[in-house]
Coordinates of C-alpha atoms in Angstrom, one line a residue:
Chain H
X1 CA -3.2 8.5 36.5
X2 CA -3.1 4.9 37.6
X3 CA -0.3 2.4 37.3
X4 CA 1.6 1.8 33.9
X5 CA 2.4 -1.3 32.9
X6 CA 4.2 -2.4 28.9
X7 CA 3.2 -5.0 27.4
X8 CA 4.5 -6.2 24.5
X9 CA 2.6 -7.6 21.7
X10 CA 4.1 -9.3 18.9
X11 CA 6.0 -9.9 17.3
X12 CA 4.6 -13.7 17.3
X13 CA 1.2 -13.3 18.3
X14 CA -1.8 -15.6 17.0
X15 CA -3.6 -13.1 15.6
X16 CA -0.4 -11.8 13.4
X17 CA 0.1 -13.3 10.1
X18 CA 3.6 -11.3 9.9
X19 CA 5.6 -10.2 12.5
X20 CA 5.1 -6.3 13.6
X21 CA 6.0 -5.7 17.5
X22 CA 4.2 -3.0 19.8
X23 CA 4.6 -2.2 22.7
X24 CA 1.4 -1.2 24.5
X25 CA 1.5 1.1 27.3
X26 CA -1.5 0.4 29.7
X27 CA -3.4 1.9 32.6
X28 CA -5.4 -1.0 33.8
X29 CA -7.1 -2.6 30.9
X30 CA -6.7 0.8 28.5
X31 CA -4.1 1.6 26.1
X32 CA -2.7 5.3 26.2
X33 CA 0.5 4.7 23.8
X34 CA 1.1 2.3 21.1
X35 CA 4.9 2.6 19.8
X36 CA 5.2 0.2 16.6
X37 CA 8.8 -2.0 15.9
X38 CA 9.2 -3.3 12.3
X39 CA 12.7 -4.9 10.4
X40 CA 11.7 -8.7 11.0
X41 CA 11.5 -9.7 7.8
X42 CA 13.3 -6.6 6.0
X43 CA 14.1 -7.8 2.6
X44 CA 16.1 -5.5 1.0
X45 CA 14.3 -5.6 -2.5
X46 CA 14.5 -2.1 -3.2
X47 CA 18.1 -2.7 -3.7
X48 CA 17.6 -5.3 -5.8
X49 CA 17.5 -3.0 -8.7
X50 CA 21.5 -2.8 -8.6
X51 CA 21.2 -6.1 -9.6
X52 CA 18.5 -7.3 -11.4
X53 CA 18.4 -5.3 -14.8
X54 CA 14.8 -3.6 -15.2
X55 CA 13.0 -5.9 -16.9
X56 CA 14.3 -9.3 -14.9
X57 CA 13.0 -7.0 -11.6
X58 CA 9.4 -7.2 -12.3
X59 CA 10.0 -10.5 -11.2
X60 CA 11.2 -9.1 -7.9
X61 CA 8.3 -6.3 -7.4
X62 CA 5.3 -9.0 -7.8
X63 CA 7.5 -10.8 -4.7
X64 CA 7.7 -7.4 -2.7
X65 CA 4.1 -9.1 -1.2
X66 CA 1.9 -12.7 -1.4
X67 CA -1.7 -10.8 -1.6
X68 CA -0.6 -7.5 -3.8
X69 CA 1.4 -10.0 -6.2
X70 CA 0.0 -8.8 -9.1
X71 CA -0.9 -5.1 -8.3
X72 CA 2.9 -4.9 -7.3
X73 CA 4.2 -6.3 -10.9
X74 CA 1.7 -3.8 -12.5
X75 CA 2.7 -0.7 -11.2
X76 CA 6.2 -1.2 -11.4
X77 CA 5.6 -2.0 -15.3
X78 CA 3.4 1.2 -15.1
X79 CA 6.4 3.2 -13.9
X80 CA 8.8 2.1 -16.4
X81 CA 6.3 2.2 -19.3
X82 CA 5.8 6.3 -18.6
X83 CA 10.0 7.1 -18.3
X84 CA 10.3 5.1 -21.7
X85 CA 7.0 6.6 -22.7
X86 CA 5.5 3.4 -23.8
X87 CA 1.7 3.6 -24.7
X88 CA 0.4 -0.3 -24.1
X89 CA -2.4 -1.7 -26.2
X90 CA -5.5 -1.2 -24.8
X91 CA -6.5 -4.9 -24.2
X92 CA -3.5 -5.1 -22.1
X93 CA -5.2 -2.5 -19.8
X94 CA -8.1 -4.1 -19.6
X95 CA -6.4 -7.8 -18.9
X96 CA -4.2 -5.9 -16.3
X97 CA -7.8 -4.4 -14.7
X98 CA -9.6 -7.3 -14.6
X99 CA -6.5 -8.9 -12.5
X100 CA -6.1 -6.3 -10.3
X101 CA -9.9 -6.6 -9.3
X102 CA -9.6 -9.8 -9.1
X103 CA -6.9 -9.2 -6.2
X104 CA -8.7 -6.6 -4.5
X105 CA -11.4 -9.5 -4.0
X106 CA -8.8 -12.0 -3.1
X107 CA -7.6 -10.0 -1.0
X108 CA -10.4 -8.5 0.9
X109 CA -12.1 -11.9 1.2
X110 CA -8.4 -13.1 3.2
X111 CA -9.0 -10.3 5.3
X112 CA -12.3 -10.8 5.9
X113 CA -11.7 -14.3 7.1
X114 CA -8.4 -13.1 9.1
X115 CA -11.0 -10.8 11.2
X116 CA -13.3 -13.4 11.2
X117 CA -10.6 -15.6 12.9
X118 CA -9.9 -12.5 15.8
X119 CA -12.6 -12.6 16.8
X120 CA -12.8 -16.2 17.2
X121 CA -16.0 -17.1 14.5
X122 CA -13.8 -19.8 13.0
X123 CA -17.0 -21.2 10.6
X124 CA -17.2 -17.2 9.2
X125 CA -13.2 -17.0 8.5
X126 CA -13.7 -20.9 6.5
X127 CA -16.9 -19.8 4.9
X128 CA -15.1 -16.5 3.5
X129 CA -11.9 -18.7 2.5
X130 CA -13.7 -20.9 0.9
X131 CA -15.3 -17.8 -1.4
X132 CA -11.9 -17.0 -1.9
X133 CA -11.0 -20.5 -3.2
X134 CA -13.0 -19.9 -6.1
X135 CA -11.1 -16.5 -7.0
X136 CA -7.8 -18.0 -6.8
X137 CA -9.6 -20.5 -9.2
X138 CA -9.9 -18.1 -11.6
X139 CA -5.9 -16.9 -11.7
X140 CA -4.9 -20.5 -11.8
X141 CA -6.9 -20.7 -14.9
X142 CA -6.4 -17.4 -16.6
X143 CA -2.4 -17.2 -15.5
X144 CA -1.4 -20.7 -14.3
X145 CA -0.3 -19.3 -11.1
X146 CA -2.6 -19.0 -7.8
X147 CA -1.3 -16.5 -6.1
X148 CA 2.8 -15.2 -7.8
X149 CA 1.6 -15.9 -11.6
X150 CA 4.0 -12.9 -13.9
X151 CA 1.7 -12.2 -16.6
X152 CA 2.3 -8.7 -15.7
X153 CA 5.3 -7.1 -18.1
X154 CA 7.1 -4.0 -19.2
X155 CA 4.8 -3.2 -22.5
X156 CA 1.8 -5.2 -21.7
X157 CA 0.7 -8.3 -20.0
X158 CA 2.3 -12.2 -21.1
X159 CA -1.3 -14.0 -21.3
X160 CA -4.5 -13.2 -22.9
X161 CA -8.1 -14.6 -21.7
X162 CA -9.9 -15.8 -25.0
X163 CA -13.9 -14.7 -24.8
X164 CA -15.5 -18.0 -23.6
X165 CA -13.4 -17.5 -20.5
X166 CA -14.3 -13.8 -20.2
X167 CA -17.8 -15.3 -19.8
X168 CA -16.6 -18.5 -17.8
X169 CA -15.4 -15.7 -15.2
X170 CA -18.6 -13.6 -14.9
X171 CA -20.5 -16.6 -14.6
X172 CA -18.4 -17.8 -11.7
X173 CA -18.1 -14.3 -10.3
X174 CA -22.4 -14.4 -10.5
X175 CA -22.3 -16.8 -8.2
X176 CA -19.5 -15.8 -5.8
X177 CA -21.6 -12.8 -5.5
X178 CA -24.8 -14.5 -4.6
X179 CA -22.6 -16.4 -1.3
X180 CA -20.8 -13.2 -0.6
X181 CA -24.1 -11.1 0.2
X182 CA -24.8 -13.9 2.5
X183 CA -21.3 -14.5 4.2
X184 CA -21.1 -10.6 4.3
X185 CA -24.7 -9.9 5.7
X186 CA -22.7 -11.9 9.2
X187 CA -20.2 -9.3 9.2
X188 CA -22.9 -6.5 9.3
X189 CA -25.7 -7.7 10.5
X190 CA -25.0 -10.6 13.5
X191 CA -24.7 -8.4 16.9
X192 CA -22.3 -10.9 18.2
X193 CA -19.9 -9.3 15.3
X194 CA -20.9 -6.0 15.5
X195 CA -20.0 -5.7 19.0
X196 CA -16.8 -6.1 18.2
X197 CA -16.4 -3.7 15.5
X198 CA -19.3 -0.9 15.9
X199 CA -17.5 1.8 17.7
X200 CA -14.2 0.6 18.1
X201 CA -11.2 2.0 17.1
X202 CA -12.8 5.2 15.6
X203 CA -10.4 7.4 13.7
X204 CA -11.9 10.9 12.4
X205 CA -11.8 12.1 9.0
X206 CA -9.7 15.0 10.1
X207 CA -7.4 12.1 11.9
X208 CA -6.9 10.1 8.6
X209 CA -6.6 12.9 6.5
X210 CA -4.2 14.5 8.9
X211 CA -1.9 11.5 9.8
X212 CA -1.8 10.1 5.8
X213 CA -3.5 7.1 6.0
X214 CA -4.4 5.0 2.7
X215 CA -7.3 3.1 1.3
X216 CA -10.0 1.9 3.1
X217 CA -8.4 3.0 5.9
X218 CA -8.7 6.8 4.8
X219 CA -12.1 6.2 3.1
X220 CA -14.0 4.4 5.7
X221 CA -12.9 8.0 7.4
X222 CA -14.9 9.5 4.8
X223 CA -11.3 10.6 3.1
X224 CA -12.2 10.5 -0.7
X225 CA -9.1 9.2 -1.8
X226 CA -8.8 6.3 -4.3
X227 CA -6.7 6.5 -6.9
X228 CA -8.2 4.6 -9.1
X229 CA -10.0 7.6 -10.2
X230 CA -6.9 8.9 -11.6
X231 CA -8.2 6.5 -14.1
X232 CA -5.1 4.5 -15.1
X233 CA -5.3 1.1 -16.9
X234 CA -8.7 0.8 -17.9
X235 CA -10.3 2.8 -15.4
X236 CA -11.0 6.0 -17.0
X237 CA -13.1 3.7 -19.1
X238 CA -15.6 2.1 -16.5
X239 CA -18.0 3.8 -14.2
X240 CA -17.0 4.0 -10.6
X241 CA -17.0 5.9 -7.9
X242 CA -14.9 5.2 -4.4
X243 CA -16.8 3.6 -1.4
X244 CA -17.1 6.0 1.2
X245 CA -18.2 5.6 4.9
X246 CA -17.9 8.1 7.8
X247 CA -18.3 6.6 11.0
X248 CA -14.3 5.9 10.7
X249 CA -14.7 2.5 13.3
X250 CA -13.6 -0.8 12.6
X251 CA -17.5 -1.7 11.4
X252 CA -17.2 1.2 8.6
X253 CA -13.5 0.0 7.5
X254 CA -15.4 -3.9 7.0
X255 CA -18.1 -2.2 5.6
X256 CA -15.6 -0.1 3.0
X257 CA -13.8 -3.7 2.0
X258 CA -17.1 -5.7 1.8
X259 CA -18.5 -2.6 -0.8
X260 CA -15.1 -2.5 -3.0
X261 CA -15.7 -6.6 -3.3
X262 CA -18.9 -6.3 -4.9
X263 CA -18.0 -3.1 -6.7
X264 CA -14.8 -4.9 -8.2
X265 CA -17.3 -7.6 -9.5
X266 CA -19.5 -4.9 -11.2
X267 CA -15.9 -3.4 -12.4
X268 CA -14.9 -6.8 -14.1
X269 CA -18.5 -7.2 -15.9
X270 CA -17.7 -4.2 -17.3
X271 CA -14.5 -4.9 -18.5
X272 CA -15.7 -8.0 -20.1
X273 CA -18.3 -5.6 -22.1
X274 CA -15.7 -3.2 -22.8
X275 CA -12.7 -5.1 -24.0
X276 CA -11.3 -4.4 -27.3
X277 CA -9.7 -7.4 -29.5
X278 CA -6.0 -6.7 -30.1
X279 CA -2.5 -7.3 -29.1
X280 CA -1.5 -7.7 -25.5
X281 CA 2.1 -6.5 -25.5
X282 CA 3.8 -4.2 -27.2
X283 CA 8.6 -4.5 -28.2
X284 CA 9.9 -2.7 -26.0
X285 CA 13.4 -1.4 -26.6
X286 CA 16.3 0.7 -25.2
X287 CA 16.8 1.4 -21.7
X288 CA 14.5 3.7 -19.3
X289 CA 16.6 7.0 -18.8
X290 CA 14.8 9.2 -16.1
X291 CA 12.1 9.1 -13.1
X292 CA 8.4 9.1 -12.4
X293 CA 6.3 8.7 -9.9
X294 CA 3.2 6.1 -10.1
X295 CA 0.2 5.7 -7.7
X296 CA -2.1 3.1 -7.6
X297 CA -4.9 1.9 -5.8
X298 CA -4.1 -1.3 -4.2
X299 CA -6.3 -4.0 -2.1
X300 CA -5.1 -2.2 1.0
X301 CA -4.8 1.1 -0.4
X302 CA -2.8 3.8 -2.1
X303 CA 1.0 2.6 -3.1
X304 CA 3.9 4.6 -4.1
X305 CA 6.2 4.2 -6.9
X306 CA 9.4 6.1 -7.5
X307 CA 11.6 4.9 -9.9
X308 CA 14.8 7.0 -10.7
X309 CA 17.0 5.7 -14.1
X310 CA 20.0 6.4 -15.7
X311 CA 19.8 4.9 -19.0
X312 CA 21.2 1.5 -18.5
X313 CA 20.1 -1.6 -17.6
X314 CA 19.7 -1.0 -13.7
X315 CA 18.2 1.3 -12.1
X316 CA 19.6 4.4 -9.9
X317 CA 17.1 3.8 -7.5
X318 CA 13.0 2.3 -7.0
X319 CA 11.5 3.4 -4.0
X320 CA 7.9 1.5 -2.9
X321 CA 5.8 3.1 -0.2
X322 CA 3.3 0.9 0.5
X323 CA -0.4 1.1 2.2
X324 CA 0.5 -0.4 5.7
X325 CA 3.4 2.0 6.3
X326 CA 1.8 4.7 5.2
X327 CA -1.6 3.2 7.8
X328 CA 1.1 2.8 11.0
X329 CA 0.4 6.4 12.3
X330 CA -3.3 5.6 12.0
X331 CA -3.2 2.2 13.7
X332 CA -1.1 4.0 16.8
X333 CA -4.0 6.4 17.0
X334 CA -6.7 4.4 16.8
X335 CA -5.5 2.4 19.6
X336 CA -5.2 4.7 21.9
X337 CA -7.8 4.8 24.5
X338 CA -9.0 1.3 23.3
X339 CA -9.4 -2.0 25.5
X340 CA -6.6 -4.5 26.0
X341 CA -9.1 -7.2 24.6
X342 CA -9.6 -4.9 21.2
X343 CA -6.2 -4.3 19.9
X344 CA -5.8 -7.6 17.9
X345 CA -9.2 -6.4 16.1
X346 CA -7.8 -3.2 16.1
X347 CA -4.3 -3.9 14.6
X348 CA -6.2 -6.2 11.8
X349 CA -8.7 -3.8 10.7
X350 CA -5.8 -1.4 9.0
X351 CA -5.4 -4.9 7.0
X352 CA -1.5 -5.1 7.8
X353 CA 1.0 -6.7 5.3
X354 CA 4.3 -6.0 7.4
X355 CA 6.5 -8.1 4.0
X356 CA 4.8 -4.9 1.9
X357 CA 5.9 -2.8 4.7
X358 CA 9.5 -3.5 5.0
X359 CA 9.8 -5.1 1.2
Chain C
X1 CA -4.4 11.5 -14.0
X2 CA -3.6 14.6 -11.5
X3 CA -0.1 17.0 -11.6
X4 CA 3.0 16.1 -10.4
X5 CA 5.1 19.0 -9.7
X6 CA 8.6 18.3 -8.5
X7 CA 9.6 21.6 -6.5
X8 CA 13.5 22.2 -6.1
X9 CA 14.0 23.7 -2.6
X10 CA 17.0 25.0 -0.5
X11 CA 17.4 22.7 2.6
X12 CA 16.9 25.9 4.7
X13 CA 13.3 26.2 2.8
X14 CA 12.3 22.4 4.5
X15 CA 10.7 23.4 7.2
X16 CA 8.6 26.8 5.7
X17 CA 7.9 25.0 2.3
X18 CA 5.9 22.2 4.2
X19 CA 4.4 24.4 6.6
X20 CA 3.0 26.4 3.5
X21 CA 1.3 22.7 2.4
X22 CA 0.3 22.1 5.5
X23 CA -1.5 25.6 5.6
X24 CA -3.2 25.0 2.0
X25 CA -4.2 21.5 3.1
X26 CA -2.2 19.0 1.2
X27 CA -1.6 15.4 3.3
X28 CA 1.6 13.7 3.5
X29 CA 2.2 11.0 1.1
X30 CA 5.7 9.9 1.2
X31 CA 9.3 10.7 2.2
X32 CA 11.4 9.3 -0.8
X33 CA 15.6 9.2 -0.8
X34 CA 18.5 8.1 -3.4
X35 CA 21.9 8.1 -2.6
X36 CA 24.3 9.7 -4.7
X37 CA 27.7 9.8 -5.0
X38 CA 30.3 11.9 -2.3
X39 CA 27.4 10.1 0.4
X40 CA 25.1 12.5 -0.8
X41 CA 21.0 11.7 -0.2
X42 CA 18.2 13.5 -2.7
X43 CA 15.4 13.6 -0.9
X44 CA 11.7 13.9 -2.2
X45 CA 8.2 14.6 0.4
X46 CA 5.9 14.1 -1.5
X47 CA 2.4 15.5 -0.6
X48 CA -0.9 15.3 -2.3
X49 CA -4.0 17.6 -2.6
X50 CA -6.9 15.9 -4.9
X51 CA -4.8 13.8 -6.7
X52 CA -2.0 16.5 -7.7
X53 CA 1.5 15.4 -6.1
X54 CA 3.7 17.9 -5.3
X55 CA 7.5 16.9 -4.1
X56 CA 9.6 19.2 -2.5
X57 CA 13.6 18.1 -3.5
X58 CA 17.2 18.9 -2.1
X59 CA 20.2 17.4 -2.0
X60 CA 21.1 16.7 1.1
X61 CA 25.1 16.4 1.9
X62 CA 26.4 14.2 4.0
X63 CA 27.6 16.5 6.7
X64 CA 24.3 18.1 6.5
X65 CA 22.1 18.5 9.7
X66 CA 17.8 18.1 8.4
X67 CA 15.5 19.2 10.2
X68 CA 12.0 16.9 10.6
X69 CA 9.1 17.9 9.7
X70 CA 7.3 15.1 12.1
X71 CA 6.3 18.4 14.5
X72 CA 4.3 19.7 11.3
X73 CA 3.2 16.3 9.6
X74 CA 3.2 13.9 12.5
X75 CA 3.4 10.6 10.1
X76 CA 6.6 11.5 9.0
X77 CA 8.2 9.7 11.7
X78 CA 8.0 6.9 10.3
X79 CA 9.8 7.6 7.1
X80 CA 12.4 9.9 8.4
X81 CA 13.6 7.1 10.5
X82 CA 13.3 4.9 7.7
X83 CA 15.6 7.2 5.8
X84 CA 17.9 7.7 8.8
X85 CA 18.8 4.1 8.7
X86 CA 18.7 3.1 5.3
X87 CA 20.8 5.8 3.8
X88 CA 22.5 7.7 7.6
X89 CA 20.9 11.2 6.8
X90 CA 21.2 13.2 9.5
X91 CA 17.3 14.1 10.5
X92 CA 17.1 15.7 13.8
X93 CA 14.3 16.3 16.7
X94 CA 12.2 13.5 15.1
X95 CA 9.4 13.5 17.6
X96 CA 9.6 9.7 18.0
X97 CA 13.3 9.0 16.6
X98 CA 14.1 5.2 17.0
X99 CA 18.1 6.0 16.8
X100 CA 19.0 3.5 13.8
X101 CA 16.7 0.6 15.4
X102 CA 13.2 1.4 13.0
X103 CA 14.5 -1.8 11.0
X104 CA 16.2 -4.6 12.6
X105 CA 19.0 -4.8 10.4
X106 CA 22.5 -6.0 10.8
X107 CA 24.3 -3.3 8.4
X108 CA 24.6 0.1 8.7
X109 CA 23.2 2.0 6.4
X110 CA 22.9 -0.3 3.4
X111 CA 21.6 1.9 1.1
X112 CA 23.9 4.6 1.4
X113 CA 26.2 4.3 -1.9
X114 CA 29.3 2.3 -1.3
X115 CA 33.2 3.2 -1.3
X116 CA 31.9 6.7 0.3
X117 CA 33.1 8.2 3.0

């Protein structure tokens, strides 16, 4: 055994978006222990609820994080709606899909150009942004907000999209798709990229299975989990199956994201085929009295809902696991035995989002 | 949508309820708490086998002593500490137990309901 040194990394670190410490234990150049330090930016939102009443928090939920903004608002509204056993009209599911795919690209396209940025290809990370641009685009139109724009509510959604924008929005997403296939052929086709990613960080599917990791995280592990096939909102309507790889590295987690972009625009053509007229919102009255758990499938992976109510206004309790904490005991695997030089790449490819984390 | 089955449990049944999940190959998906009055903590693990959830519940007092489970699910670390600090549950032999510092925050445990103990 050679000489240990610690070095910390983080919690401001250029690579780092949000603060998350570690401090890497090292012999030489290679890391045997990773032990994580969170509570930078801890919030407190979950005990918001003793003070916002439970429709005022959805306001809070869609804050919980800047990229899951919307997915946040939705599944708290989803966990209300089943303790007051509220059925929402079924073009509200399909407005509610079509916005949460539209954050899964928005999101993924971020973190494509966040790795893109690691790794120091700084025309890739503009190049994917600028894709991105045209998805936020889309949400200022549809919602008047870019990237916090409530439409999401207890009952339903707040806004409708008429049918010439429906079409507006495939149209634009045809196109988006056309300069994704060539900004994502880059990521896994140029051997300067692949270099960094093709066997690094490798995580088994016994590992991800074993240590709970979420989303692509689990999947590009070959761990079929997404629970979109649970098939809530409108996905028990559409035809999808989860992207799976199996090599479990950081090029099959890219790999995973870059197939659930162009999989979420198939996912929105098909809502646009599939939506019914109708209302958007239904009253809803009373208080929630009661608890239910809801799971989602969110950019960065499964999220947990527990919501616990006493039949008043506020809430006893709402609990929010989210996809990075439950992807920390993944991350602290998969860097250990990696280079010194890969653990920025490493720590990015579980996609962090350290305000989800500590909320 | 797949089964959630909440499973009341006798703290003393922690440890061999989630080694029996373990065994029939469920993965951890989340440690959940509320406080309750008399600094009481009901505490949920939830655990998930193709989509069907099953939490294992107790009330946990607030002279009780838990025992982790992070020596059967590894990942559970992370939330015990969470718990730990947020709500001052006493979880012991946590195989990586960050002694109240998981979250750098200034009160002591803030979730824990107030005008207790």
């Amino acid at each position: 055994m050679g000489k240990r040194t610690v070095i910390p990394f983080g919690p401001q670190h250029p690579v780092l978006p949000e603060p998350i410490h570690l401090d890497l234990v090292l012999e030489d150049e290679t890391v045997v222990e990773a032990i994580p330090r969170i509570g930078y930016i801890h919030r407190g939102l979950e005990k918001l609820v003793e003070k916002k009443d439970f429709m005022q928090y959805t306001y809070v939920a869609e804050r919980i994080c800047g990229i899951c903004s919307f997915m946040h608002g939705m599944g708290y509204c989803m966990t209300i709606e089943s303790i007051m056993n509220v059925e929402i009209p079924e073009r509200a599911k399909f407005l509610r899909t079509i916005w949460a795919e539209l954050s899964r690209m928005h999101s993924h396209t971020l973190w494509l150009g966040l790795l893109a940025d690691a790794f120091g290809f700084e025309s890739l990370f503009m190049h994917s942004w600028k894709i991105r641009e045209q998805i936020l685009d889309i949400f200022e139109e549809t919602t008047g907000g870019r990237v916090i724009f409530s439409v999401c509510d207890v009952g339903g959604v707040r806004k409708d999209i008429n049918a010439e924008t429906l079409t507006k929005i495939v149209g634009i997403l045809n196109n988006v798709e056309k300069e994704l296939k060539e900004l994502t052929d880059v990521f896994l086709n140029d051997s300067s990229v692949k270099s960094r990613t093709k066997g690094v960080g490798v995580l088994t599917k016994e590992q991800a299975y074993d240590l709970g990791a979420a989303g692509p995280m689990a999947r590009a592990s070959g761990v079929e989990a997404d629970m979109r096939c649970q098939g809530y909102a409108a996905y028990d309507k559409l035809e999808f199956k989860p992207i799976i790889e199996t090599a479990g590295d950081s090029y099959a987690r890219t790999s995973v994201r870059i197939g659930e972009i162009f999989q979420s625009i198939d996912l929105i053509r098909q809502c646009v085929e599939l939506i019914p007229e109708g209302d958007i919102k239904v009253k809803v009255t009373g208080n929630p009295s009661g608890e239910y758990f809801t799971r989602i499938e969110q950019p960065r992976g499964e999220v947990v809902y527990y919501a616990k109510a006493n039949g008043s206004k506020f809430l006893d309790r709402l609990r929010v696991r989210t996809p990075t904490f439950a992807n920390v005991p993944a991350l602290l695997e998969t860097l250990k035995g990696c280079d010194l030089a890969d653990v920025p790449i490493l720590v990015l490819t579980i996609d962090p989002c350290i305000s989800c984390t500590e909320r | 949508m797949g089964l959630h089955t909440i499973q009341l449990i006798e703290t003393k049944e922690l440890l061999s309820e989630t080694l029996r999940l373990k065994s029939d190959g469920y993965r951890i998906v989340a440690i959940s708490a509320t406080g309750l009055s008399g600094g009481a903590t009901e505490l949920s693990y939830s655990f998930d086998k193709n989509y069907d959830l099953v939490s294992l519940r107790f009330i946990a007092n607030a002279e009780d002593e838990i025992s982790s489970i992070s020596l059967i699910y590894s990942p559970a670390f992370i939330y015990e500490n969470e718990i730990k600090e947020l709500f001052g549950v006493n979880i012991v032999n946590i195989t990586l137990d960050y002694n109240n510092n998981f979250y750098t925050i200034p009160v002591e445990t803030p979730f824990k309901k107030a005008g207790e103990e």
